XYZ file of C-alpha atoms in Angstrom:
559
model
C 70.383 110.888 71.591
C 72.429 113.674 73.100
C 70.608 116.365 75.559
C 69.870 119.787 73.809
C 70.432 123.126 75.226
C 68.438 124.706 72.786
C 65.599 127.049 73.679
C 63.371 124.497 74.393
C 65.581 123.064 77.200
C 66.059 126.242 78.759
C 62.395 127.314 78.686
C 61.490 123.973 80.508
C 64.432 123.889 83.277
C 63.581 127.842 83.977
C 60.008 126.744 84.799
C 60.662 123.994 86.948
C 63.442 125.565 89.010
C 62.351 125.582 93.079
C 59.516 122.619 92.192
C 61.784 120.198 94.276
C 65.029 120.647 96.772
C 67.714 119.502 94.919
C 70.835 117.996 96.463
C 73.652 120.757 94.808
C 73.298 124.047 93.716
C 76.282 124.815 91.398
C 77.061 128.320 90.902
C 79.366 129.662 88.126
C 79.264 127.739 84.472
C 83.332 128.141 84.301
C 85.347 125.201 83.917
C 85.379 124.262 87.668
C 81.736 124.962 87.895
C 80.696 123.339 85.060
C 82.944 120.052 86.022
C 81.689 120.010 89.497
C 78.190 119.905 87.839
C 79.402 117.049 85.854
C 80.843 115.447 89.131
C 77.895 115.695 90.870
C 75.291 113.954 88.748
C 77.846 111.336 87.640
C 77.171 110.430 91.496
C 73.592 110.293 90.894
C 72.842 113.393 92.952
C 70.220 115.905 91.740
C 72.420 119.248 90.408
C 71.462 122.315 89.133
C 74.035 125.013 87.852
C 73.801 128.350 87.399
C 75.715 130.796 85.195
C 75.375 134.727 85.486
C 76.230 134.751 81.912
C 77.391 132.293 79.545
C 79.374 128.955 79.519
C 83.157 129.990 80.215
C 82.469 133.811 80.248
C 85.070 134.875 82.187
C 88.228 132.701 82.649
C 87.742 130.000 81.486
C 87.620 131.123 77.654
C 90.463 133.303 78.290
C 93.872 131.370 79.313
C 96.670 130.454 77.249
C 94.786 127.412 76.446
C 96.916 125.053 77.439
C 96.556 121.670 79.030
C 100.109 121.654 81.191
C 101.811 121.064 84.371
C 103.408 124.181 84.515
C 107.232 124.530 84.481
C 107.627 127.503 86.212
C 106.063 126.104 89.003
C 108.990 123.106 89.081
C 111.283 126.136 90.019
C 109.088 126.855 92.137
C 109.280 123.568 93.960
C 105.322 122.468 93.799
C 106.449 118.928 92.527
C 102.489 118.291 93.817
C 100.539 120.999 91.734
C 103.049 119.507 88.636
C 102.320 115.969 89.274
C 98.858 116.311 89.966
C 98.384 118.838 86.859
C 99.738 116.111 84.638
C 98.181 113.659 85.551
C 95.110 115.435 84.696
C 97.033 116.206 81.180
C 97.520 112.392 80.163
C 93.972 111.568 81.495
C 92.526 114.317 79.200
C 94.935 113.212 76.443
C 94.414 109.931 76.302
C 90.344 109.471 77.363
C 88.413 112.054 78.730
C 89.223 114.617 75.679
C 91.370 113.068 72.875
C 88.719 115.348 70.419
C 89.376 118.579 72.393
C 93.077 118.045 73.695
C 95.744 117.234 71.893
C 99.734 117.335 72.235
C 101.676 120.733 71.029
C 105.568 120.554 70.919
C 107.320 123.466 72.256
C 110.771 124.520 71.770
C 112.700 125.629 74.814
C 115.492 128.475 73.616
C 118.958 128.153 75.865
C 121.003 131.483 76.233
C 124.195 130.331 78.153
C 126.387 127.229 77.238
C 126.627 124.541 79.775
C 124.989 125.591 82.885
C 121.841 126.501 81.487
C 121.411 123.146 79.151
C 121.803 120.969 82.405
C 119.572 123.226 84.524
C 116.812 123.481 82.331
C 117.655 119.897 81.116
C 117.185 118.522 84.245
C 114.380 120.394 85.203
C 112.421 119.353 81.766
C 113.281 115.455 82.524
C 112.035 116.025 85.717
C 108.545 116.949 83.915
C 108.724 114.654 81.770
C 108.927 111.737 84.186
C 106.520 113.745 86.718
C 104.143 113.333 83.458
C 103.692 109.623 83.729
C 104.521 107.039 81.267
C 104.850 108.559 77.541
C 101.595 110.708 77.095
C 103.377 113.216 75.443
C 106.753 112.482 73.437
C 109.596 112.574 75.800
C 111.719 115.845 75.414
C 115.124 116.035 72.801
C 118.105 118.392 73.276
C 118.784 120.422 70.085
C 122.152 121.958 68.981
C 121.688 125.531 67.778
C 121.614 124.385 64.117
C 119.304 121.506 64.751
C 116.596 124.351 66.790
C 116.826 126.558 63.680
C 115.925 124.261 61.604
C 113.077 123.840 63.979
C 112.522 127.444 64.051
C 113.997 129.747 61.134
C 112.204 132.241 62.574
C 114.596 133.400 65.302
C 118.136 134.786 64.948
C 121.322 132.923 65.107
C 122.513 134.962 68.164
C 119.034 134.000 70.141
C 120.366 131.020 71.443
C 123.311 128.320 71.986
C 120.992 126.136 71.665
C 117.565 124.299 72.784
C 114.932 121.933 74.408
C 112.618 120.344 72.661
C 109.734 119.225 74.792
C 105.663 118.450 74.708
C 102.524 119.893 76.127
C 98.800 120.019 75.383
C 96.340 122.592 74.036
C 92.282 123.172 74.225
C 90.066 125.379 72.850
C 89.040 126.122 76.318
C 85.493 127.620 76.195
C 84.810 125.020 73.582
C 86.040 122.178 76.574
C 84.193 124.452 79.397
C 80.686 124.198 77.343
C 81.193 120.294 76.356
C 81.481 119.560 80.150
C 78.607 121.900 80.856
C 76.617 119.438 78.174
C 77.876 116.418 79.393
C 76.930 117.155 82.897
C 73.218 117.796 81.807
C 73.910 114.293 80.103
C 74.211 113.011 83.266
C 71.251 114.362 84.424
C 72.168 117.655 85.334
C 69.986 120.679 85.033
C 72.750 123.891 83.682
C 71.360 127.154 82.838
C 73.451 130.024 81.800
C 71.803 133.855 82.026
C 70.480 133.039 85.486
C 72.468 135.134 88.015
C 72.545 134.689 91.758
C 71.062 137.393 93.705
C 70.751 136.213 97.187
C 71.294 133.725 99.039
C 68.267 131.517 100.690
C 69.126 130.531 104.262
C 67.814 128.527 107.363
C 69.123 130.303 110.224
C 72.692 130.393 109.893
C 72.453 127.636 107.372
C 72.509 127.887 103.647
C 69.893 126.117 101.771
C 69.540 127.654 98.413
C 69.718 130.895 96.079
C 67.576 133.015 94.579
C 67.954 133.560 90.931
C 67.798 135.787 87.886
C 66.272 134.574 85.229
C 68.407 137.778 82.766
C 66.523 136.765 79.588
C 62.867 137.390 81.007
C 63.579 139.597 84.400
C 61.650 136.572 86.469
C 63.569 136.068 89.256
C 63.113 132.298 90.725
C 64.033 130.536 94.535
C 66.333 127.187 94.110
C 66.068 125.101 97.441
C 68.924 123.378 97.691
C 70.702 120.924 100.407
C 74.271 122.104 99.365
C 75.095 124.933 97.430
C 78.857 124.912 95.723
C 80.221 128.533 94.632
C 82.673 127.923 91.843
C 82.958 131.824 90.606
C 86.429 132.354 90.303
C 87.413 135.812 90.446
C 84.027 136.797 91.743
C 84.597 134.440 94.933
C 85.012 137.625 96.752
C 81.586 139.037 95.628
C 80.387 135.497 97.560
C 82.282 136.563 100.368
C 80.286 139.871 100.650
C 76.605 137.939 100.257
C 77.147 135.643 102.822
C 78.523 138.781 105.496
C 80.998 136.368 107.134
C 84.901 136.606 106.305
C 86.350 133.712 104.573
C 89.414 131.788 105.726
C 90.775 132.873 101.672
C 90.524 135.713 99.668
C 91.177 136.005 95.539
C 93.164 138.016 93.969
C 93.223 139.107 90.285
C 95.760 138.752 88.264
C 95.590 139.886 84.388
C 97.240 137.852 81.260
C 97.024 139.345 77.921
C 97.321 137.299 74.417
C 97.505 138.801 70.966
C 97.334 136.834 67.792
C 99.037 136.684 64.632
C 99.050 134.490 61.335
C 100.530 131.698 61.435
C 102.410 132.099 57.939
C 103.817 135.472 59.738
C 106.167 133.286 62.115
C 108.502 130.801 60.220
C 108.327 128.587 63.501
C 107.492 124.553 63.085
C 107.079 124.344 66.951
C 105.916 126.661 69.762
C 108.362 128.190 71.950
C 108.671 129.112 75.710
C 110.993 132.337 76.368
C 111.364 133.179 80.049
C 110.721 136.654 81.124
C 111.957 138.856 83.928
C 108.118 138.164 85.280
C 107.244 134.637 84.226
C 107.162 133.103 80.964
C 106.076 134.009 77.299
C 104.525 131.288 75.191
C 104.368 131.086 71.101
C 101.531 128.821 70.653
C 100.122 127.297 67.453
C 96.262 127.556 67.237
C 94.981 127.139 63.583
C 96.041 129.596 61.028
C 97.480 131.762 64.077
C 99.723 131.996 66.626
C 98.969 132.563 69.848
C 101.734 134.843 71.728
C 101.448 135.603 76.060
C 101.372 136.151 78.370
C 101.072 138.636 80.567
C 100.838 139.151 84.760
C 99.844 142.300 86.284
C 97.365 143.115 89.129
C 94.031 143.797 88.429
C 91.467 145.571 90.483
C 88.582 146.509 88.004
C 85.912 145.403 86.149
C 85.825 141.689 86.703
C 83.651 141.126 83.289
C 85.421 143.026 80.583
C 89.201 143.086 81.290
C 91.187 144.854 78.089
C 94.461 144.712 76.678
C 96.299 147.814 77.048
C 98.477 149.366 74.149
C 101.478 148.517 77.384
C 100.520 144.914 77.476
C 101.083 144.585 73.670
C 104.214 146.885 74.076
C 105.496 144.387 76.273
C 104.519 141.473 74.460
C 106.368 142.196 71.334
C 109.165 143.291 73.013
C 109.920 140.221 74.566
C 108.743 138.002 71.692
C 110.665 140.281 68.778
C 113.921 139.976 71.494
C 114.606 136.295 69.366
C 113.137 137.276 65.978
C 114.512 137.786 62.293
C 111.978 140.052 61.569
C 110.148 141.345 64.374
C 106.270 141.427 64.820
C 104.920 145.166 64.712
C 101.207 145.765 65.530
C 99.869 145.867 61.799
C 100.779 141.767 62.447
C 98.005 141.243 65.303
C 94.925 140.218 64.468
C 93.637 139.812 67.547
C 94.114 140.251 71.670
C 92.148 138.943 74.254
C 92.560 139.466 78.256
C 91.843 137.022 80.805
C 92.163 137.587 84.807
C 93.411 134.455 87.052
C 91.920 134.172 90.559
C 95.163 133.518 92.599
C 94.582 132.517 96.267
C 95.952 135.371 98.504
C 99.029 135.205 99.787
C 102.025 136.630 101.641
C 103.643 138.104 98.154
C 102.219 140.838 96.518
C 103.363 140.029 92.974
C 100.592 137.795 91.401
C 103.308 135.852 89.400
C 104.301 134.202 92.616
C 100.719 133.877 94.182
C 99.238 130.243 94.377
C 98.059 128.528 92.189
C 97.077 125.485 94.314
C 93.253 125.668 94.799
C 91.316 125.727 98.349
C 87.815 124.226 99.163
C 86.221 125.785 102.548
C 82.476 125.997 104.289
C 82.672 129.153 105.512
C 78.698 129.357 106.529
C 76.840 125.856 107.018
C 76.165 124.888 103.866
C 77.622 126.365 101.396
C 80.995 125.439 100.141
C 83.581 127.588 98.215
C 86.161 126.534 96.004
C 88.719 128.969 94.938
C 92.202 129.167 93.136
C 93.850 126.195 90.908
C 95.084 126.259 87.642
C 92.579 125.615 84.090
C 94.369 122.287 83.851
C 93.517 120.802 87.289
C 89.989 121.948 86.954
C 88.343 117.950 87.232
C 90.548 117.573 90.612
C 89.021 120.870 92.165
C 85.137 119.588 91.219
C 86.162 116.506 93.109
C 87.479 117.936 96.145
C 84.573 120.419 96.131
C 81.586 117.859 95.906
C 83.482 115.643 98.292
C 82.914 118.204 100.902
C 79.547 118.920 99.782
C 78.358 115.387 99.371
C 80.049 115.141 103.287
C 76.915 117.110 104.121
C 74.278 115.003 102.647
C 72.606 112.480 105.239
C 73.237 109.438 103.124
C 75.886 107.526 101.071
C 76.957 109.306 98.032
C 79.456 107.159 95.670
C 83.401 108.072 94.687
C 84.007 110.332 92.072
C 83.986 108.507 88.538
C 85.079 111.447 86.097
C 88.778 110.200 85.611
C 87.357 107.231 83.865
C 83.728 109.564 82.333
C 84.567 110.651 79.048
C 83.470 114.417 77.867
C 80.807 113.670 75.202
C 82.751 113.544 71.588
C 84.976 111.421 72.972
C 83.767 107.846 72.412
C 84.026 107.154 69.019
C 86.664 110.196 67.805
C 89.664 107.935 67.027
C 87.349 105.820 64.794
C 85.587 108.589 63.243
C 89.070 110.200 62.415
C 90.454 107.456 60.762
C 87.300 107.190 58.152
C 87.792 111.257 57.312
C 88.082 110.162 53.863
C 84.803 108.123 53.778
C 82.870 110.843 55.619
C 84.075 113.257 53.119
C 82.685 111.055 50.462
C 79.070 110.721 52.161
C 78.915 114.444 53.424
C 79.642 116.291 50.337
C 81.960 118.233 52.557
C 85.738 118.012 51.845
C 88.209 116.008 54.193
C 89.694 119.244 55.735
C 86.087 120.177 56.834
C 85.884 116.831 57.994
C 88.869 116.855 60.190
C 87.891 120.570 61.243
C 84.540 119.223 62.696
C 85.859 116.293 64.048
C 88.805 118.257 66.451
C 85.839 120.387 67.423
C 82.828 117.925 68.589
C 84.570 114.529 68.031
C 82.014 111.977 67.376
C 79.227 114.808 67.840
C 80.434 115.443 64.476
C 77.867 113.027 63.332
C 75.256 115.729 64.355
C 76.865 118.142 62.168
C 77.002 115.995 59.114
C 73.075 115.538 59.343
C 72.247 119.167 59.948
C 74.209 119.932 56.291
C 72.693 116.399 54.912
C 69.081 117.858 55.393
C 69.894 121.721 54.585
C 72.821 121.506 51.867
C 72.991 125.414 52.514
C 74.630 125.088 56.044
C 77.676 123.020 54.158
C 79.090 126.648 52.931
C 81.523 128.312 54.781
C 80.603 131.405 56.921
C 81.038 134.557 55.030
C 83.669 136.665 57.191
C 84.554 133.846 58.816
C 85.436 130.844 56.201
C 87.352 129.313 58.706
C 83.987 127.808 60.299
C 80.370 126.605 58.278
C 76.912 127.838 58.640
C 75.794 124.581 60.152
C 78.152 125.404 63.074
C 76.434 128.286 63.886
C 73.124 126.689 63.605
C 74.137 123.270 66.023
C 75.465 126.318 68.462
C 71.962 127.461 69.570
C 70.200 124.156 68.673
C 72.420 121.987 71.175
C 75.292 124.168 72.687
C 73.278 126.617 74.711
C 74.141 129.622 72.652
C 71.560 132.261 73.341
C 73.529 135.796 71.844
C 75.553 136.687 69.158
C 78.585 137.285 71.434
C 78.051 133.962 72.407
C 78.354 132.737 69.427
C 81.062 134.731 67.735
C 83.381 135.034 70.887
C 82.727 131.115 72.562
C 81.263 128.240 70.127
C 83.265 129.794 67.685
C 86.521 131.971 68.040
C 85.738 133.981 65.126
C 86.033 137.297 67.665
C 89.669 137.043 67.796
C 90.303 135.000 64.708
C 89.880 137.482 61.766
C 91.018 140.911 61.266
C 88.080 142.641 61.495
C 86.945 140.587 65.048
C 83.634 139.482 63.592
C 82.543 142.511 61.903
C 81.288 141.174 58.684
C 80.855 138.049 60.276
C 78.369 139.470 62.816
C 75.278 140.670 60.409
C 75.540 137.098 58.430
C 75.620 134.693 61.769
C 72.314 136.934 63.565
C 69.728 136.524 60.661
C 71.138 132.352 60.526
C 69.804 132.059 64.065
C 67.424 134.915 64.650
C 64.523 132.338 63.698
C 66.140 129.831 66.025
C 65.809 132.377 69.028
C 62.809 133.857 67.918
C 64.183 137.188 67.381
C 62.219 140.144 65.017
C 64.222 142.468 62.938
C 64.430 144.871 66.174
C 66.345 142.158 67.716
C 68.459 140.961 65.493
C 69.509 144.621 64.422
C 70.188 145.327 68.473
C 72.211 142.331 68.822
C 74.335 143.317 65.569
C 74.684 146.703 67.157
C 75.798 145.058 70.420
C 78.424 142.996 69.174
C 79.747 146.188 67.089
C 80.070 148.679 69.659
C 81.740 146.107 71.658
C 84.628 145.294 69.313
C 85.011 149.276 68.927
C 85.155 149.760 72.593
C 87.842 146.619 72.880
C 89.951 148.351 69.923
C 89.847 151.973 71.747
C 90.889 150.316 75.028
C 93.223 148.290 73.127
C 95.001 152.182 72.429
C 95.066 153.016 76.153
C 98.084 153.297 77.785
C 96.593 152.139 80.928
C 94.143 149.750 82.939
C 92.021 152.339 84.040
C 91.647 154.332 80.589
C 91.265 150.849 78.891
C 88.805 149.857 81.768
C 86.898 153.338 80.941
C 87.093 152.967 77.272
C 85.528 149.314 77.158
C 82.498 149.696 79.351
C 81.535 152.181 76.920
C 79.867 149.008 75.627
C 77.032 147.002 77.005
C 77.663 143.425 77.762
């Protein structure tokens, strides 16, 4: 029996925050947060994590969603960020995440004869090797011919030729919230809508935060022995709590994605294009493709950035430079932003910032870990509770997540291989099978007893058929979903998946769960209204022609 993070759960960890001192105090429920959670109580200390808003909020359910080494960054000569990034790859691959991970080939589009094949060539064999013995299927050189037929979508003249090669993908707030649960698995206590708003301290030491409980207003003390910020691009609003200067500073950096059907792009692969900036990626994701992205400074709102109508300018440009039939904006169905916390450094141009991560005790205490790359996120919670568990006046063991796998994991490989047979006993055909299974792996057993004892959760979600009402129901019942933009925008991708970003979706999913949360019609109605003013700010700053008019235009919108 799997932990919960239904409302139950929360109610009972709210009360009993500050009964005891607790050895870690985790703040920020992004990927590095929620891992370094996970890290901790796999070492039997006693964690508690803390999330201003919800599971992956911010970065971590915005990236390209890729699991990768990075093969800019081989130009770039960090052989160490590329080794270390896939090693983290093939351990995710192959047993911490088969369910959420799994390889994506990518086709690599040469424009000069010669040179370029052996450059790049070398370059891609280099990454292969880097990636450790055959995780991914090694990479293929292509005449031009032989790429189109990989790829009729792009013109003749787009190339001499190619490189086929391999990668990973995640849904990454989907990954983000399954480490979150298997760190309160482990023992951990991990609240989301509980914001920090002080810090406790002994003198000059740290020993704890004081806490928001945003659901109720109750605002709550957390004694703690260490206290681990993992906030990302809000480091430097840690920075300004603490009144001390840090030896690092964050900078933002904005990438932009749009999405477009999948049948609109004749491709059999993904593709990687180099830019004049960085790199574009065409990534497959479901019924879409997944096209970005890009890197510009960013100096507003941290919560809500917005796709500009100059990003998508300057994605299609680049993307419609190779295409038969270009992409026009009537193609996208959706567009998400993301920002990157890039450790300062001598460059101003955030494409050449680092993405090599930093861990530093800047006030006794409290330890901040900043920078890195989605990929290398298990790495940084190491490092981070290393130094933390430095601090503790006793023996605390060796990491064990590179051999703990996520929950789903144990048991996906079998489960996949009887789709068929679950089919049979679910009522529920095998593509709904294999749909659950690539999103909760053996969890999916949980799903097929939640339609077993309410046969009306088997349908598909009207507005959304690409997901079933029972997935919306398991989201608040064990996943910690406690909104409706949680739910359409996180445990589901619905808010960037169909045309309308959840519009008709919206009304159907609030009055499945209302009774679930406990909300009245008043409630339900003000989330609905919520999640619509929201889309229509995001689609009016998706018109701006600039970050601060888009900036203006979305926090129009409340949350």
């Amino acid at each position: 029996m799997t932990v919960s993070l239904d409302p139950t759960y929360r109610a009972a960890a709210i009360a009993a925050l500050g009964d005891t001192e607790i050895d870690v105090l985790v703040i920020g429920g992004g990927v590095t947060g929620a891992g370094a959670a996970l890290d901790a109580a796999a070492r039997g200390l006693s964690v508690t994590l803390v999330e201003a808003r919800d599971f992956a909020a911010g970065t971590s359910s915005r990236s390209s969603k890729l699991i990768h080494g990075g093969l800019r960054y081989l130009e770039q000569m960090d052989f160490t960020l590329v080794r270390e990034a896939l090693k983290e790859r093939g351990l995710l691959l192959n047993s911490l995440a088969p369910h959420l991970v799994r390889p994506v080939p990518f086709l690599f589009p040469l424009r000069h004869r010669v040179w370029e094949r052996a450059y790049i060539g070398a370059g891609i064999a280099l990454y292969d090797t880097l990636g450790g013995a055959r995780t991914v299927p090694m990479h293929k050189h292509l005449t031009r011919s032989g790429a189109l037929d990989l790829a009729p979508a792009l013109r003749d003249d787009a190339m001499t030729g190619a490189i086929r090669y391999y990668d990973a993908q995640v849904d990454d707030a989907r990954h983000t919230m399954m480490i979150a649960r298997t760190a309160a698995e482990q023992g951990a206590t991990v609240l989301t809508r509980t914001q920090v708003i002080g810090l406790e301290r002994d003198g000059e030491r740290v020993v704890g935060a004081r806490v928001l409980d945003l659901e109720t207003g109750a605002a709550h003390t957390v004694r703690a022995r260490t206290v681990i910020s993992a906030t990302g691009v809000w480091t430097d609003d840690m920075i300004s709590m603490t009144g001390v200067d840090f030896p690092f500073h964050v900078q933002m950096s904005k990438g932009v994605h749009i999405l477009v059907p999948r049948d609109r792009l004749d491709l059999h692969t993904g593709l990687i294009m180099r830019t004049e900036k960085s790199v574009l990626f065409v990534i497959p994701w479901a019924e879409h493709w997944i096209i970005g992205t890009t890197d510009t400074p960013w100096s507003l709102d941290k919560n809500h950035p917005t796709a500009t109508a100059a990003d998508v300018d300057y994605i299609l440009e680049h993307v419609n430079a190779v295409l038969r039939e270009p992409l026009t904006r009537a193609d996208i169905v959706g567009t998400y932003a993301g920002l990157r916390p890039l450790m300062t450094g001598a460059s101003k141009e955030t494409a050449k910032l680092s993405r090599e991560h930093a861990v530093a005790e800047p006030v006794p205490g409290l330890f901040v870990i900043a920078g890195g790359k989605y990929t290398t996120y298990r790495v940084m919670a190491e490092d981070v509770v290393d130094a933390a568990a430095a601090r503790l006046a006793r023996h605390v063991p060796a990491s064990p997540t590179a051999r703990l796998p996520i929950l789903g994991a144990d048991g996906y490989r079998e489960m996949l291989a009887a789709t068929k047979e679950s089919a049979t006993r679910t009522g529920l055909s095998p593509e709904q099978v294999r749909h659950l299974l690539d999103r909760y792996g053996s969890l999916a057993t949980d799903l097929f007893d939640l339609v077993g004892a309410d046969p009306a959760l088997r349908a598909p979600l009207a507005g959304a058929p690409g997901y079933l009402a029972a997935e919306i129901v398991y989201a608040v019942t064990h996943e910690g979903a406690l909104h409706l933009d949680d739910l359409l925008t996180r445990r589901t991708r619905i808010s960037i998946e169909v045309p309308d970003r959840g519009l008709a979706a919206a009304p159907v999913v609030a009055r499945l769960v209302a009774p679930l949360l406990g909300w009245d019609d008043a409630t339900t109605e003000l989330e609905i209204d919520r999640y619509r003013d929201r889309v229509h700010a995001e689609l009016l700053a998706n018109q701006a022609s600039d970050d601060e008019s888009a900036n203006s235009a979305r926090l129009v919108a409340v949350g």
